[in-house]
């Protein structure tokens, strides 16, 4: 059977670990690890655990029933009814967002044809375990298929990439030459790992990125072969989680990164300094402000790494954790507002075209979506968070088959989790847009605390270390645009609760601006220009 736990929702009540200990177990007080593919003989215990979960965070195969028939006519326009009954929907990107959208379409009564296009040959699978349970050896990467919450009754085109989108003819073009006509298309092509920039070094045996099942399986195999040392390049979430795995496996590890502290871009330097302390306490050789200048091989195998601080390390494995590249190249020429920051869309997940006009038949969800967020001054926000992919996909699917007056906005407060060195790190909101931070509860020294982030006097985010149960409260403050700093009646930290600069990297991306500018007074001279393209040129 297949199981997945929504770890943003999980609050560590441990009911599941009590009722099905073979499948779920706690790490520390509140972090949960689970087996995504438990034996069928455990189904009864798993279902009991799912029913007992106080926050309903467990998802199991076939846990929702799709409507087999379209709802009675009369609630929407004949056009919408016809779309719902006999429409053609194509979903490009058959992973978390794509699958959740397909399930939502069926559960909302869509009875037309559904085609799922995915360039990976696998059924949709879950990526978070690839840097956690898979690397520590609890499960294999083949065990990570996502549960099907209902029968999506789709035609699956797996192992086939979409190569183009023709919006004149409403057609998705595939690499095998096929064309798929659609009434609605969902774009959920996500992100791929940014490779090591020097191709012949990237090809050395022992150099890995970590995004796919294949990456995870290869890396696990190398870690099991007792490498002399692992070099992790980059100290974002994936890099930090890999350092943690190496410590757990007893493999010597160096983390080299160009930023001043780990997690700098995601959580800022105040939290990053705490993360650096944790890494060093646990024996990680952390090199901040240090670039890897070259990787050196011997007989095609990685042997050494040269660092900008002058050191040469003997390493057998390098994990390149330099973030992602959005999978949008196939949309070049489609006329959509697409670029390195993703595909821009409105709050209802409808894609914008390059003239900033909203489309009505092209929708977007997941890591590839760059969405206007009412909660954050209608800034465009791109998130690479599991729960964002799920909620955005559900909103997109609902809106694809709903009349305009029934559409939903995607207003879920962003949320993220990570497990590092036994610490359950969770965040809500959008910390990177903050200018200030204040510890509001618990104690940093105990590694049990919450810090709130503020931007222009409003709460915009929060991060917890081993106090995740209280984060829902902060999500509420973010939704209400509560004043920042919080008043003394709302804080009970043992530490100094004063607000200090959050210390994020200087922003070089157009996160606060429009996607498109239109220039020219005379209509015949007007030109729509993608802002990110202009900025990218300026930054070169
Ligand atoms: C190692 C790892 C650990 C993670 N840990 C966490 C965590 O702890 N917490 C958390 O909140 N999030 C975590 N994430 C992030 C989370 O997994 C992603 O947010 C989520 O997978 C995004 O889903 P998606 O469907 O939008 O995109 P993806 O999962 O990237 O899927 C996109 C799919 O589209 C396919 N595709 C691309 N181009 C084309 C094309 N032209 N034609 C057809 N198919 C195409 C891709 O190959 C892929 O299969 C982690 C991610 C990774 C890689």
Coordinates of C-alpha atoms and ligand atoms in Angstrom, one line a residue:
X1 CA 0.0 0.0 0.0
X2 CA 1.0 3.7 -0.4
X3 CA 1.1 6.3 2.4
X4 CA 2.1 9.9 2.5
X5 CA 2.0 12.2 5.5
X6 CA 1.4 15.9 5.0
X7 CA 4.2 17.0 7.3
X8 CA 3.2 20.6 7.2
X9 CA 0.0 19.6 8.8
X10 CA 1.5 17.0 11.2
X11 CA 1.9 18.3 14.7
X12 CA 3.7 15.4 16.2
X13 CA 0.8 14.0 18.3
X14 CA 2.4 10.5 17.7
X15 CA -0.9 8.7 17.5
X16 CA 0.2 7.0 14.3
X17 CA 3.5 5.9 15.8
X18 CA 1.6 4.4 18.7
X19 CA -1.0 2.6 16.5
X20 CA 1.3 1.5 13.6
X21 CA 4.9 1.5 14.9
X22 CA 6.2 -0.5 12.0
X23 CA 5.2 2.3 9.6
X24 CA 5.6 5.6 11.6
X25 CA 8.2 6.6 14.1
X26 CA 9.0 9.8 15.9
X27 CA 12.4 11.6 15.7
X28 CA 12.8 13.7 18.8
X29 CA 9.6 15.1 20.3
X30 CA 7.7 16.1 17.2
X31 CA 9.3 15.1 13.8
X32 CA 7.7 12.1 12.1
X33 CA 9.4 9.6 9.7
X34 CA 7.2 7.1 7.8
X35 CA 7.5 4.2 5.4
X36 CA 5.7 5.3 2.2
X37 CA 5.2 1.7 1.0
X38 CA 4.3 -0.5 4.0
X39 CA 3.3 -4.1 3.5
X40 CA -0.4 -4.6 2.7
X41 CA -0.7 -6.8 5.8
X42 CA -0.4 -3.5 7.8
X43 CA -3.3 -1.8 6.1
X44 CA -5.6 -2.2 9.1
X45 CA -3.2 -0.5 11.5
X46 CA -2.4 2.3 9.0
X47 CA -6.1 3.0 8.4
X48 CA -6.6 3.1 12.2
X49 CA -3.7 5.5 12.5
X50 CA -5.1 7.7 9.7
X51 CA -8.5 7.8 11.4
X52 CA -6.9 8.7 14.7
X53 CA -4.6 11.5 13.5
X54 CA -6.0 14.6 15.2
X55 CA -5.0 16.8 12.2
X56 CA -5.8 14.3 9.5
X57 CA -2.4 14.5 8.0
X58 CA -2.2 10.9 6.7
X59 CA -3.1 10.1 3.1
X60 CA -3.6 6.5 2.1
X61 CA -4.4 4.9 -1.3
X62 CA -8.0 5.4 -2.4
X63 CA -9.0 7.5 0.6
X64 CA -11.5 9.7 -1.3
X65 CA -14.3 8.6 -3.6
X66 CA -14.4 10.3 -6.9
X67 CA -17.9 11.2 -8.2
X68 CA -18.6 8.8 -11.0
X69 CA -21.2 11.1 -12.6
X70 CA -21.2 14.8 -13.3
X71 CA -23.3 16.8 -10.9
X72 CA -26.9 17.6 -11.9
X73 CA -27.1 20.3 -14.6
X74 CA -28.4 23.7 -13.8
X75 CA -25.8 25.0 -11.3
X76 CA -23.5 26.4 -13.9
X77 CA -23.7 27.7 -17.5
X78 CA -24.3 25.1 -20.2
X79 CA -20.7 25.8 -21.4
X80 CA -19.2 24.9 -18.0
X81 CA -21.5 21.9 -17.7
X82 CA -20.4 20.6 -21.1
X83 CA -16.8 21.1 -20.1
X84 CA -17.3 19.2 -16.9
X85 CA -19.0 16.3 -18.7
X86 CA -17.2 16.0 -21.9
X87 CA -14.2 18.4 -21.8
X88 CA -10.6 17.4 -22.6
X89 CA -8.0 18.3 -20.0
X90 CA -4.3 17.7 -20.3
X91 CA -2.0 17.9 -17.3
X92 CA 1.7 18.4 -18.2
X93 CA 4.0 17.3 -15.4
X94 CA 2.9 14.1 -13.7
X95 CA 4.3 14.5 -10.2
X96 CA 2.8 15.8 -6.9
X97 CA 0.9 18.9 -8.3
X98 CA -0.2 17.0 -11.4
X99 CA -1.6 14.0 -9.5
X100 CA -3.3 16.1 -6.9
X101 CA -5.0 18.2 -9.6
X102 CA -6.1 15.1 -11.4
X103 CA -7.6 13.7 -8.2
X104 CA -9.4 17.0 -7.5
X105 CA -10.8 17.1 -11.0
X106 CA -12.4 13.6 -10.6
X107 CA -13.6 14.3 -7.1
X108 CA -15.3 17.4 -8.3
X109 CA -17.2 15.4 -10.9
X110 CA -15.1 15.9 -14.1
X111 CA -16.1 13.1 -16.4
X112 CA -14.4 14.2 -19.6
X113 CA -11.0 12.9 -20.9
X114 CA -7.9 13.4 -18.8
X115 CA -4.4 13.0 -20.1
X116 CA -1.3 13.0 -17.9
X117 CA 2.0 13.8 -19.6
X118 CA 5.2 13.2 -17.7
X119 CA 8.8 13.0 -19.0
X120 CA 9.8 10.7 -16.1
X121 CA 9.0 7.1 -16.8
X122 CA 7.6 6.6 -13.2
X123 CA 4.2 6.9 -11.7
X124 CA 4.0 10.1 -9.6
X125 CA 6.3 9.8 -6.6
X126 CA 7.1 11.8 -3.5
X127 CA 10.4 13.8 -3.4
X128 CA 10.9 14.7 0.3
X129 CA 11.8 11.2 1.3
X130 CA 14.7 11.2 -1.3
X131 CA 16.8 13.3 1.0
X132 CA 15.6 11.7 4.2
X133 CA 14.2 8.1 4.6
X134 CA 15.9 7.0 1.3
X135 CA 19.4 8.2 2.3
X136 CA 19.2 6.8 5.8
X137 CA 18.2 3.5 4.3
X138 CA 14.7 3.1 5.8
X139 CA 13.1 2.8 2.4
X140 CA 14.4 2.5 -1.2
X141 CA 13.8 5.2 -3.7
X142 CA 11.5 2.8 -5.6
X143 CA 9.2 2.8 -2.5
X144 CA 8.2 6.5 -2.8
X145 CA 5.2 6.3 -5.2
X146 CA 2.5 8.7 -4.1
X147 CA -0.8 7.1 -2.9
X148 CA -3.7 7.5 -5.3
X149 CA -6.4 9.1 -3.2
X150 CA -8.9 8.1 -5.9
X151 CA -9.0 6.5 -9.4
X152 CA -8.1 9.3 -11.7
X153 CA -9.0 7.3 -14.8
X154 CA -6.5 9.1 -17.0
X155 CA -4.5 8.3 -20.1
X156 CA -0.9 8.3 -18.9
X157 CA 1.8 9.4 -21.3
X158 CA 4.8 8.7 -19.1
X159 CA 8.4 8.9 -20.3
X160 CA 7.3 11.5 -22.9
X161 CA 8.2 15.2 -22.7
X162 CA 5.9 18.0 -23.8
X163 CA 7.9 20.1 -26.3
X164 CA 5.5 22.9 -27.1
X165 CA 2.2 24.6 -26.4
X166 CA 0.2 26.0 -29.4
X167 CA -2.3 28.4 -27.9
X168 CA -3.9 29.2 -31.3
X169 CA -5.0 25.6 -31.7
X170 CA -5.1 24.6 -28.0
X171 CA -2.7 21.8 -28.5
X172 CA 0.2 20.3 -26.5
X173 CA 3.0 19.0 -28.6
X174 CA 4.9 15.9 -27.4
X175 CA 8.5 14.8 -28.1
X176 CA 7.2 11.7 -29.9
X177 CA 5.4 13.9 -32.4
X178 CA 1.9 13.4 -31.0
X179 CA -0.4 16.4 -30.4
X180 CA -3.0 16.5 -27.6
X181 CA -5.9 18.9 -28.1
X182 CA -7.3 20.4 -24.9
X183 CA -10.1 22.6 -23.6
X184 CA -8.0 23.2 -20.4
X185 CA -4.3 22.5 -19.8
X186 CA -2.6 22.5 -16.4
X187 CA 1.2 23.2 -16.4
X188 CA 2.9 21.5 -13.4
X189 CA 6.3 20.9 -14.8
X190 CA 8.1 21.8 -11.6
X191 CA 11.8 22.3 -11.2
X192 CA 15.0 20.3 -12.1
X193 CA 18.2 20.3 -10.1
X194 CA 20.8 23.0 -11.1
X195 CA 23.7 20.9 -12.3
X196 CA 27.4 21.5 -11.5
X197 CA 28.4 24.2 -14.0
X198 CA 31.5 22.5 -15.4
X199 CA 30.1 19.7 -17.6
X200 CA 33.2 17.3 -17.5
X201 CA 33.4 17.7 -13.7
X202 CA 29.6 17.1 -13.4
X203 CA 30.0 13.8 -15.3
X204 CA 32.6 12.4 -12.8
X205 CA 31.4 9.2 -11.0
X206 CA 30.5 10.4 -7.5
X207 CA 29.1 13.8 -8.4
X208 CA 25.3 14.0 -7.7
X209 CA 22.4 16.3 -7.8
X210 CA 19.3 15.3 -5.8
X211 CA 15.9 15.7 -7.5
X212 CA 14.9 12.3 -8.9
X213 CA 14.5 8.7 -7.8
X214 CA 17.6 7.8 -9.9
X215 CA 19.7 10.5 -8.2
X216 CA 18.6 9.3 -4.8
X217 CA 19.3 5.6 -5.5
X218 CA 22.8 6.4 -6.9
X219 CA 23.7 8.6 -4.0
X220 CA 22.5 6.1 -1.4
X221 CA 24.6 3.4 -3.1
X222 CA 27.7 5.6 -2.9
X223 CA 27.1 6.6 0.7
X224 CA 26.9 2.9 1.6
X225 CA 30.3 2.3 0.0
X226 CA 32.0 4.1 2.9
X227 CA 33.3 7.2 1.1
X228 CA 36.4 8.9 2.6
X229 CA 34.5 12.2 2.7
X230 CA 31.4 13.7 1.2
X231 CA 31.4 17.2 -0.1
X232 CA 28.1 19.0 0.0
X233 CA 28.1 22.1 -2.3
X234 CA 25.4 24.5 -1.1
X235 CA 23.7 24.8 2.3
X236 CA 20.1 25.4 1.5
X237 CA 17.5 22.8 2.7
X238 CA 18.7 19.9 0.5
X239 CA 22.4 20.6 1.3
X240 CA 21.7 20.8 5.0
X241 CA 19.6 17.7 5.0
X242 CA 22.4 15.8 3.2
X243 CA 24.9 17.0 5.8
X244 CA 22.6 15.7 8.5
X245 CA 22.3 12.3 6.7
X246 CA 26.1 12.0 6.5
X247 CA 26.4 12.6 10.2
X248 CA 23.8 10.0 10.9
X249 CA 25.6 7.5 8.7
X250 CA 29.0 8.3 10.3
X251 CA 30.4 9.6 7.0
X252 CA 32.8 12.6 7.3
X253 CA 31.2 15.6 5.5
X254 CA 32.3 19.0 4.4
X255 CA 29.7 21.7 3.5
X256 CA 31.1 24.4 1.3
X257 CA 28.9 27.4 0.3
X258 CA 29.3 30.9 -1.0
X259 CA 26.9 32.4 1.5
X260 CA 27.8 33.5 5.0
X261 CA 25.6 30.9 6.8
X262 CA 23.5 27.9 6.0
X263 CA 19.8 28.5 5.0
X264 CA 20.7 32.1 4.3
X265 CA 18.2 32.6 1.4
X266 CA 15.3 30.7 3.0
X267 CA 15.5 31.9 6.6
X268 CA 18.1 34.7 6.8
X269 CA 21.3 35.0 8.7
X270 CA 19.9 35.2 12.2
X271 CA 18.5 31.7 11.9
X272 CA 21.4 30.6 9.6
X273 CA 23.9 31.3 12.4
X274 CA 21.9 28.9 14.7
X275 CA 21.9 26.3 11.9
X276 CA 25.7 26.7 11.5
X277 CA 26.2 26.2 15.2
X278 CA 24.2 23.0 15.1
X279 CA 26.2 21.7 12.1
X280 CA 29.5 22.3 13.8
X281 CA 28.3 20.8 17.1
X282 CA 27.5 17.7 15.1
X283 CA 30.9 17.5 13.5
X284 CA 30.2 18.9 10.1
X285 CA 33.2 20.7 8.5
X286 CA 31.3 23.8 7.5
X287 CA 33.0 26.3 5.2
X288 CA 31.0 29.5 4.8
X289 CA 31.9 32.2 2.2
X290 CA 33.8 29.4 0.4
X291 CA 33.3 28.4 -3.2
X292 CA 34.3 25.0 -4.7
X293 CA 36.6 26.1 -7.6
X294 CA 37.0 22.7 -9.3
X295 CA 36.3 19.0 -8.9
X296 CA 39.1 16.7 -9.9
X297 CA 38.8 13.1 -11.0
X298 CA 41.0 10.1 -11.6
X299 CA 40.0 7.5 -14.1
X300 CA 36.5 9.1 -14.4
X301 CA 35.9 9.0 -10.6
X302 CA 35.8 12.0 -8.3
X303 CA 38.9 12.1 -6.1
X304 CA 39.5 15.7 -5.0
X305 CA 37.8 19.1 -4.6
X306 CA 39.6 22.5 -4.7
X307 CA 38.1 25.2 -2.6
X308 CA 38.5 29.0 -2.8
X309 CA 40.0 29.0 0.7
X310 CA 43.0 27.2 -0.8
X311 CA 42.3 23.8 0.6
X312 CA 42.2 20.6 -1.4
X313 CA 39.9 17.9 0.0
X314 CA 40.0 14.2 -0.7
X315 CA 36.4 13.3 -1.5
X316 CA 34.6 10.4 -3.2
X317 CA 31.2 11.9 -3.3
X318 CA 30.0 15.5 -4.0
X319 CA 26.3 16.5 -3.7
X320 CA 25.6 19.5 -5.8
X321 CA 22.8 21.3 -3.9
X322 CA 22.6 24.6 -5.8
X323 CA 18.8 24.9 -6.1
X324 CA 16.6 24.4 -9.1
X325 CA 15.9 25.5 -12.6
X326 CA 12.2 25.8 -13.6
X327 CA 11.1 23.5 -16.4
X328 CA 9.7 26.2 -18.7
X329 CA 11.9 25.9 -21.8
X330 CA 9.2 23.9 -23.6
X331 CA 6.9 27.0 -23.2
X332 CA 9.1 29.3 -25.2
X333 CA 7.1 30.6 -28.1
X334 CA 3.8 30.0 -26.4
X335 CA 3.3 33.7 -25.7
X336 CA 2.9 33.1 -22.0
X337 CA 4.6 35.2 -19.3
X338 CA 7.3 32.6 -18.6
X339 CA 10.9 32.9 -17.7
X340 CA 13.5 31.8 -15.2
X341 CA 11.2 32.6 -12.3
X342 CA 8.5 30.4 -13.5
X343 CA 5.1 30.9 -15.2
X344 CA 3.2 33.9 -13.9
X345 CA -0.4 33.4 -12.9
X346 CA -3.2 35.1 -11.0
X347 CA -4.5 34.1 -7.6
X348 CA -6.8 31.6 -9.3
X349 CA -3.9 29.9 -11.0
X350 CA -4.7 31.1 -14.5
X351 CA -1.6 31.8 -16.5
X352 CA -0.7 35.3 -17.7
X353 CA 0.3 35.8 -21.3
X354 CA 3.3 38.0 -22.2
X355 CA 1.0 41.0 -22.6
X356 CA -0.1 40.6 -18.9
X357 CA -3.6 39.3 -20.1
X358 CA -4.9 36.5 -18.1
X359 CA -5.7 33.3 -20.0
X360 CA -8.8 31.3 -19.4
X361 CA -7.7 27.8 -20.5
X362 CA -4.1 27.6 -19.3
X363 CA -3.6 27.0 -15.6
X364 CA -0.4 26.5 -13.5
X365 CA 0.4 24.9 -10.2
X366 CA 3.4 23.7 -8.1
X367 CA 7.0 24.6 -8.1
X368 CA 6.8 26.1 -11.6
X369 CA 4.1 28.6 -10.7
X370 CA 4.8 32.2 -9.9
X371 CA 1.7 33.5 -8.3
X372 CA 0.3 36.9 -7.3
X373 CA -0.2 36.6 -3.5
X374 CA -2.8 38.9 -2.0
X375 CA -1.4 38.2 1.4
X376 CA 1.9 39.7 0.5
X377 CA 0.8 42.9 -1.3
X378 CA 0.1 41.0 -4.5
X379 CA 3.7 40.4 -5.0
X380 CA 4.7 37.5 -7.3
X381 CA 5.8 34.6 -5.1
X382 CA 7.3 31.3 -6.3
X383 CA 7.5 28.5 -3.8
X384 CA 9.1 25.1 -3.8
X385 CA 7.1 23.7 -1.0
X386 CA 5.3 20.4 -0.9
X387 CA 2.1 21.8 0.6
X388 CA 2.0 24.7 -1.8
X389 CA 2.0 22.3 -4.7
X390 CA -0.9 20.4 -3.2
X391 CA -3.1 23.4 -2.4
X392 CA -2.3 25.2 -5.6
X393 CA -3.1 22.1 -7.6
X394 CA -6.5 21.7 -5.9
X395 CA -7.4 25.3 -6.5
X396 CA -6.3 25.2 -10.1
X397 CA -8.3 22.0 -10.8
X398 CA -11.4 23.4 -9.2
X399 CA -11.1 26.6 -11.2
X400 CA -10.5 24.8 -14.5
X401 CA -14.0 23.3 -14.4
X402 CA -15.9 26.1 -12.6
X403 CA -17.9 29.1 -13.7
X404 CA -16.1 32.4 -13.1
X405 CA -18.4 33.2 -10.1
X406 CA -17.5 29.9 -8.4
X407 CA -13.8 30.1 -8.7
X408 CA -11.5 30.0 -5.7
X409 CA -8.5 32.2 -4.9
X410 CA -5.3 30.3 -3.7
X411 CA -4.8 31.9 -0.3
X412 CA -3.2 29.1 1.7
X413 CA -0.4 30.4 3.9
X414 CA 2.8 28.9 2.6
X415 CA 4.4 26.3 4.9
X416 CA 7.5 24.2 4.8
X417 CA 9.2 21.6 6.9
X418 CA 12.7 20.1 7.1
X419 CA 14.4 17.5 9.3
X420 CA 18.0 18.2 10.1
X421 CA 20.3 16.8 12.9
X422 CA 17.2 15.6 14.7
X423 CA 15.6 19.1 14.7
X424 CA 12.2 19.6 13.2
X425 CA 12.4 22.9 11.4
X426 CA 9.1 24.3 10.1
X427 CA 8.2 27.7 8.6
X428 CA 5.0 29.5 7.6
X429 CA 4.5 32.6 5.5
X430 CA 7.2 34.1 3.4
X431 CA 10.3 34.7 5.5
X432 CA 12.5 35.8 2.6
X433 CA 10.4 39.0 2.1
X434 CA 11.0 40.1 5.7
X435 CA 13.2 42.9 6.9
X436 CA 13.1 42.0 10.7
X437 CA 13.0 39.0 12.9
X438 CA 12.3 38.5 16.7
X439 CA 12.4 35.4 18.9
X440 CA 8.9 35.1 20.3
X441 CA 8.7 31.8 22.2
X442 CA 11.0 29.2 23.7
X443 CA 14.8 29.4 23.9
X444 CA 17.4 29.3 21.1
X445 CA 19.9 27.6 23.5
X446 CA 17.4 24.8 24.0
X447 CA 16.8 24.5 20.3
X448 CA 13.1 24.9 21.0
X449 CA 11.9 28.2 19.8
X450 CA 9.8 30.2 17.4
X451 CA 10.9 33.4 15.7
X452 CA 8.5 35.7 13.8
X453 CA 9.4 37.7 10.7
X454 CA 8.2 41.2 10.0
X455 CA 8.0 43.3 6.9
X456 CA 7.1 47.0 7.1
X457 CA 5.5 46.5 10.5
X458 CA 3.4 43.4 9.6
X459 CA 3.9 39.7 10.5
X460 CA 4.8 37.9 7.3
X461 CA 6.4 34.7 8.4
X462 CA 7.6 32.5 11.3
X463 CA 10.0 29.6 11.8
X464 CA 10.0 27.0 14.5
X465 CA 12.7 24.7 15.8
X466 CA 11.0 21.8 17.6
X467 CA 7.9 23.8 18.4
X468 CA 5.9 23.3 15.3
X469 CA 2.7 22.7 17.1
X470 CA 2.4 26.4 17.7
X471 CA 2.9 27.5 14.2
X472 CA -0.7 27.5 13.2
X473 CA -1.2 30.5 15.5
X474 CA 1.4 32.4 13.5
X475 CA -0.2 31.4 10.2
X476 CA -3.3 33.1 11.6
X477 CA -1.3 36.3 12.5
X478 CA 0.1 36.3 8.9
X479 CA -3.5 36.0 7.5
X480 CA -4.6 38.9 9.6
X481 CA -1.6 41.0 8.7
X482 CA -1.0 41.4 12.5
X483 CA 1.4 44.1 13.6
X484 CA 5.1 43.3 14.0
X485 CA 6.8 43.2 16.5
X486 CA 4.3 41.2 18.5
X487 CA 3.2 42.8 21.8
X488 CA 4.6 41.4 25.1
X489 CA 1.3 39.7 25.8
X490 CA 1.9 37.5 22.8
X491 CA 5.5 36.5 23.4
X492 CA 7.0 34.3 26.2
X493 CA 10.6 33.8 25.0
X494 CA 13.4 33.2 27.4
X495 CA 15.6 35.1 25.0
X496 CA 15.7 38.8 24.1
X497 CA 12.5 39.3 22.1
X498 CA 13.6 42.5 20.4
X499 CA 13.3 42.8 16.7
X500 CA 16.6 42.7 14.8
X501 CA 17.4 42.9 11.1
X502 CA 16.5 39.5 9.5
X503 CA 19.6 39.7 7.2
X504 CA 18.5 38.1 4.0
X505 CA 20.6 38.2 0.8
X506 CA 20.2 41.3 -1.3
X507 CA 17.3 40.7 -3.7
X508 CA 18.2 40.5 -7.3
X509 CA 15.0 39.1 -8.5
X510 CA 11.9 41.0 -9.6
X511 CA 9.8 39.6 -6.8
X512 CA 8.0 42.8 -6.0
X513 CA 7.3 44.1 -9.5
X514 CA 5.0 43.3 -12.3
X515 CA 6.0 40.4 -14.6
X516 CA 5.5 42.5 -17.7
X517 CA 5.9 46.2 -18.6
X518 CA 4.2 47.6 -21.5
X519 CA 5.9 50.6 -23.2
X520 CA 5.0 53.0 -25.9
X521 CA 2.3 55.7 -26.0
X522 CA 1.0 55.0 -29.5
X523 CA -0.8 51.7 -29.4
X524 CA 1.0 50.6 -32.6
X525 CA 4.3 51.1 -30.9
X526 CA 3.5 49.3 -27.6
X527 CA 5.8 46.5 -26.6
X528 CA 5.3 44.1 -23.8
X529 CA 8.6 43.2 -22.1
X530 CA 9.2 40.5 -19.5
X531 CA 10.7 42.2 -16.5
X532 CA 12.8 39.3 -15.4
X533 CA 14.5 39.1 -18.8
X534 CA 15.4 42.8 -18.5
X535 CA 16.8 42.3 -15.1
X536 CA 18.7 39.2 -16.0
X537 CA 20.4 41.2 -18.8
X538 CA 21.1 44.1 -16.4
X539 CA 22.6 41.7 -13.8
X540 CA 24.9 40.0 -16.3
Ligands
LIG1 C1 15.2 16.0 -2.3 C2 14.0 16.8 -2.0 C3 13.5 17.0 -0.7 C4 12.4 17.8 -0.5 N1 12.0 18.0 0.8 C5 11.0 18.8 1.1 C6 10.6 19.1 2.4 O1 11.1 18.5 3.4 N2 9.5 19.9 2.6 C7 8.8 20.5 1.6 O2 7.9 21.3 1.8 N3 9.2 20.3 0.3 C8 10.3 19.5 0.0 N4 10.7 19.3 -1.3 C9 9.9 20.0 -2.4 C10 8.8 19.2 -2.9 O3 9.1 17.9 -3.2 C11 8.3 20.0 -4.2 O4 7.8 21.2 -3.8 C12 7.3 19.2 -5.0 O5 7.8 18.0 -5.5 C13 6.8 20.0 -6.2 O6 5.9 19.3 -7.0 P1 5.6 19.7 -8.5 O7 4.6 18.6 -8.9 O8 5.2 21.1 -8.6 O9 7.0 19.5 -9.3 P2 7.9 18.3 -9.5 O10 7.9 17.4 -8.3 O11 9.3 18.9 -9.8 O12 7.4 17.6 -10.8 C14 7.4 18.1 -12.1 C15 7.3 17.0 -13.0 O13 7.2 17.4 -14.3 C16 8.1 16.8 -15.2 N5 8.4 17.6 -16.4 C17 9.2 18.7 -16.5 N6 9.2 19.1 -17.7 C18 8.3 18.4 -18.4 C19 7.9 18.4 -19.8 N7 8.3 19.3 -20.7 N8 7.0 17.4 -20.2 C20 6.5 16.5 -19.3 N9 6.9 16.5 -18.0 C21 7.8 17.4 -17.6 C22 9.3 16.6 -14.3 O14 10.2 15.6 -14.8 C23 8.6 16.1 -13.0 O15 8.3 14.8 -13.1 C24 11.8 18.5 -1.6 C25 12.2 18.3 -2.9 C26 13.3 17.5 -3.1 C27 13.8 17.3 -4.5

